[in-house]
Amino acid sequence: MSFPRILPALRRGSSRFSCTLATALVVVAGNASVLAEGIEAPTRGQTVYVPIYSEVRHGNVAATGKTDVTLLSVLVSVRNTDPLNSIRVVSANYYSTEGVLLRNSLPAPRVIPPFGTLELFVEQRENLGGSGANYAIKWDATVPVSQPTIEALHSRFQAGYSVAFISRGRAISEP
């Protein structure tokens, strides 16, 4: 329905317009939590997917079919954002570009206190993961808590140039 048709439809009390408006209001009201930017519902746990770029391809493709590759170190940070309750990180599985499990970087579950942080580190010299590596970090809590912030800081600092960027995790499943 174009804008010039909306006003006459409003004046006539068009049932089609009323139905469309009612549907839109129901959708918006049902997703009110989505509209509250940055506030997510408390939960008792999740598995969070975190993209990891242990190497970055760049430059031009050479006659050999290869590009330049820069190796990066990666600091993965699991930050408990709940001011009152601890969370427990159950596992931190590290996968390669091909989806092969390389290791669980957390041999035993770790408790993170309120506003505490757990750090995992991928060394710059380690390129087993490749440009499409990722972590699947599973965490839980005894009561519903605010969701942790899970990010990966990728960096390389050397004379002449530096590279640094962050990738953010996103929940892929609940417990």
CSV table of C-alpha atoms in Angstrom, one decimal:
chain,number,residue,atom,x,y,z
A,1,MET,CA,0.0,0.0,0.0
A,2,SER,CA,1.6,3.2,-1.1
A,3,PHE,CA,1.7,6.3,1.2
A,4,PRO,CA,-0.9,8.3,-0.8
A,5,ARG,CA,-3.4,5.4,-0.3
A,6,ILE,CA,-2.7,5.2,3.5
A,7,LEU,CA,-4.4,8.4,4.5
A,8,PRO,CA,-7.7,7.7,2.6
A,9,ALA,CA,-7.6,4.1,4.1
A,10,LEU,CA,-7.2,5.6,7.6
A,11,ARG,CA,-10.2,7.9,7.0
A,12,ARG,CA,-12.4,5.1,5.7
A,13,GLY,CA,-11.2,2.7,8.5
A,14,SER,CA,-10.0,0.2,6.0
A,15,SER,CA,-10.1,-3.3,7.5
A,16,ARG,CA,-7.1,-4.3,5.4
A,17,PHE,CA,-5.0,-1.4,6.8
A,18,SER,CA,-6.3,-2.1,10.4
A,19,CYS,CA,-5.3,-5.8,10.0
A,20,THR,CA,-1.9,-4.9,8.7
A,21,LEU,CA,-1.3,-2.3,11.4
A,22,ALA,CA,-2.5,-4.8,14.1
A,23,THR,CA,-0.1,-7.4,12.8
A,24,ALA,CA,2.8,-5.0,12.8
A,25,LEU,CA,2.1,-4.0,16.4
A,26,VAL,CA,1.9,-7.6,17.5
A,27,VAL,CA,5.2,-8.4,15.8
A,28,VAL,CA,6.9,-5.3,17.4
A,29,ALA,CA,5.4,-6.0,20.9
A,30,GLY,CA,6.4,-9.6,20.7
A,31,ASN,CA,10.0,-8.6,19.9
A,32,ALA,CA,10.3,-5.8,22.5
A,33,SER,CA,13.4,-7.3,24.0
A,34,VAL,CA,15.1,-7.1,20.5
A,35,LEU,CA,14.3,-3.4,20.4
A,36,ALA,CA,16.1,-2.8,23.7
A,37,GLU,CA,19.6,-2.5,22.3
A,38,GLY,CA,22.3,-4.5,24.1
A,39,ILE,CA,20.0,-6.1,26.7
A,40,GLU,CA,19.7,-9.8,26.3
A,41,ALA,CA,17.6,-12.1,28.4
A,42,PRO,CA,19.3,-13.9,31.3
A,43,THR,CA,20.1,-17.6,30.6
A,44,ARG,CA,21.6,-20.6,32.4
A,45,GLY,CA,24.1,-21.3,29.7
A,46,GLN,CA,25.0,-21.4,26.0
A,47,THR,CA,27.5,-22.6,23.5
A,48,VAL,CA,29.1,-19.6,21.8
A,49,TYR,CA,30.8,-19.6,18.4
A,50,VAL,CA,33.8,-17.3,18.2
A,51,PRO,CA,35.5,-16.7,14.8
A,52,ILE,CA,39.3,-17.0,15.0
A,53,TYR,CA,41.7,-15.7,12.4
A,54,SER,CA,45.1,-17.2,13.2
A,55,GLU,CA,46.2,-16.2,9.8
A,56,VAL,CA,45.0,-13.6,7.3
A,57,ARG,CA,45.4,-13.9,3.6
A,58,HIS,CA,46.0,-10.6,1.8
A,59,GLY,CA,47.7,-9.0,-1.2
A,60,ASN,CA,47.4,-10.3,-4.8
A,61,VAL,CA,47.3,-13.9,-6.0
A,62,ALA,CA,50.7,-14.8,-7.3
A,63,ALA,CA,51.4,-16.9,-10.4
A,64,THR,CA,51.7,-19.8,-8.0
A,65,GLY,CA,48.1,-19.3,-7.0
A,66,LYS,CA,49.1,-18.2,-3.5
A,67,THR,CA,48.6,-15.0,-1.6
A,68,ASP,CA,50.6,-13.3,1.2
A,69,VAL,CA,49.8,-14.7,4.7
A,70,THR,CA,50.2,-12.9,8.0
A,71,LEU,CA,50.1,-14.9,11.2
A,72,LEU,CA,48.3,-13.3,14.1
A,73,SER,CA,48.2,-14.0,17.8
A,74,VAL,CA,44.7,-14.3,19.3
A,75,LEU,CA,43.6,-13.5,22.9
A,76,VAL,CA,40.1,-14.9,23.5
A,77,SER,CA,38.4,-13.2,26.4
A,78,VAL,CA,35.4,-14.7,28.2
A,79,ARG,CA,34.0,-11.9,30.5
A,80,ASN,CA,31.4,-12.6,33.1
A,81,THR,CA,29.1,-9.6,32.9
A,82,ASP,CA,26.9,-10.7,35.8
A,83,PRO,CA,27.5,-8.6,38.9
A,84,LEU,CA,26.2,-11.2,41.4
A,85,ASN,CA,26.7,-14.7,40.1
A,86,SER,CA,29.6,-16.8,38.9
A,87,ILE,CA,29.5,-18.7,35.6
A,88,ARG,CA,31.4,-21.9,34.7
A,89,VAL,CA,33.1,-22.4,31.4
A,90,VAL,CA,32.8,-26.1,30.7
A,91,SER,CA,34.8,-26.4,27.5
A,92,ALA,CA,36.6,-24.3,24.9
A,93,ASN,CA,36.9,-26.5,21.7
A,94,TYR,CA,39.3,-25.1,19.1
A,95,TYR,CA,38.5,-26.1,15.5
A,96,SER,CA,40.4,-25.7,12.2
A,97,THR,CA,39.2,-24.1,9.0
A,98,GLU,CA,38.2,-27.6,7.9
A,99,GLY,CA,36.1,-28.1,11.1
A,100,VAL,CA,38.5,-30.6,12.6
A,101,LEU,CA,38.7,-30.4,16.4
A,102,LEU,CA,42.3,-29.4,17.2
A,103,ARG,CA,42.0,-29.3,21.0
A,104,ASN,CA,40.0,-28.4,24.1
A,105,SER,CA,41.9,-25.4,25.4
A,106,LEU,CA,40.3,-25.9,28.8
A,107,PRO,CA,41.2,-29.3,30.2
A,108,ALA,CA,38.9,-28.8,33.3
A,109,PRO,CA,35.9,-26.6,33.8
A,110,ARG,CA,36.7,-23.1,35.2
A,111,VAL,CA,34.6,-20.9,37.4
A,112,ILE,CA,34.6,-17.2,36.5
A,113,PRO,CA,33.5,-14.9,39.4
A,114,PRO,CA,31.2,-11.9,38.9
A,115,PHE,CA,32.9,-9.4,36.6
A,116,GLY,CA,35.8,-11.8,36.2
A,117,THR,CA,37.5,-12.9,33.0
A,118,LEU,CA,38.9,-16.1,31.6
A,119,GLU,CA,41.6,-15.7,28.9
A,120,LEU,CA,42.7,-18.2,26.2
A,121,PHE,CA,45.6,-17.6,23.9
A,122,VAL,CA,46.5,-18.7,20.4
A,123,GLU,CA,50.2,-18.0,19.8
A,124,GLN,CA,51.2,-16.2,16.6
A,125,ARG,CA,53.5,-19.0,15.5
A,126,GLU,CA,50.6,-21.5,15.6
A,127,ASN,CA,48.8,-21.6,12.3
A,128,LEU,CA,47.1,-25.0,12.6
A,129,GLY,CA,43.6,-23.3,12.7
A,130,GLY,CA,44.0,-21.3,9.6
A,131,SER,CA,42.0,-18.3,8.5
A,132,GLY,CA,38.7,-20.0,9.2
A,133,ALA,CA,39.4,-21.4,12.7
A,134,ASN,CA,36.9,-21.0,15.5
A,135,TYR,CA,36.2,-21.7,19.2
A,136,ALA,CA,33.0,-23.3,20.4
A,137,ILE,CA,32.9,-22.2,24.1
A,138,LYS,CA,30.3,-23.8,26.3
A,139,TRP,CA,29.4,-22.2,29.6
A,140,ASP,CA,26.7,-22.7,32.3
A,141,ALA,CA,25.4,-21.2,35.5
A,142,THR,CA,23.3,-22.5,38.4
A,143,VAL,CA,20.8,-19.6,38.0
A,144,PRO,CA,19.9,-17.4,35.0
A,145,VAL,CA,22.6,-14.8,34.6
A,146,SER,CA,23.4,-12.0,32.1
A,147,GLN,CA,25.2,-13.4,29.1
A,148,PRO,CA,29.0,-13.2,29.1
A,149,THR,CA,30.8,-11.1,26.5
A,150,ILE,CA,33.1,-13.4,24.5
A,151,GLU,CA,35.5,-11.8,22.1
A,152,ALA,CA,38.8,-12.6,20.3
A,153,LEU,CA,41.4,-9.9,19.9
A,154,HIS,CA,43.6,-10.7,16.9
A,155,SER,CA,47.0,-8.8,16.7
A,156,ARG,CA,50.4,-8.6,15.3
A,157,PHE,CA,52.7,-5.7,16.2
A,158,GLN,CA,56.1,-5.2,14.5
A,159,ALA,CA,58.2,-2.4,13.2
A,160,GLY,CA,56.6,-0.9,10.1
A,161,TYR,CA,53.0,-2.0,10.6
A,162,SER,CA,50.6,-3.4,13.1
A,163,VAL,CA,47.3,-5.2,12.8
A,164,ALA,CA,44.6,-5.6,15.5
A,165,PHE,CA,40.9,-6.3,15.3
A,166,ILE,CA,38.2,-8.0,17.3
A,167,SER,CA,35.7,-10.7,16.4
A,168,ARG,CA,32.7,-11.3,18.7
A,169,GLY,CA,31.2,-14.6,19.6
A,170,ARG,CA,27.5,-15.4,19.1
A,171,ALA,CA,25.3,-18.0,20.8
A,172,ILE,CA,24.6,-21.0,18.7
A,173,SER,CA,22.7,-23.1,21.3
A,174,GLU,CA,21.3,-23.2,24.8
A,175,PRO,CA,22.3,-25.9,27.2
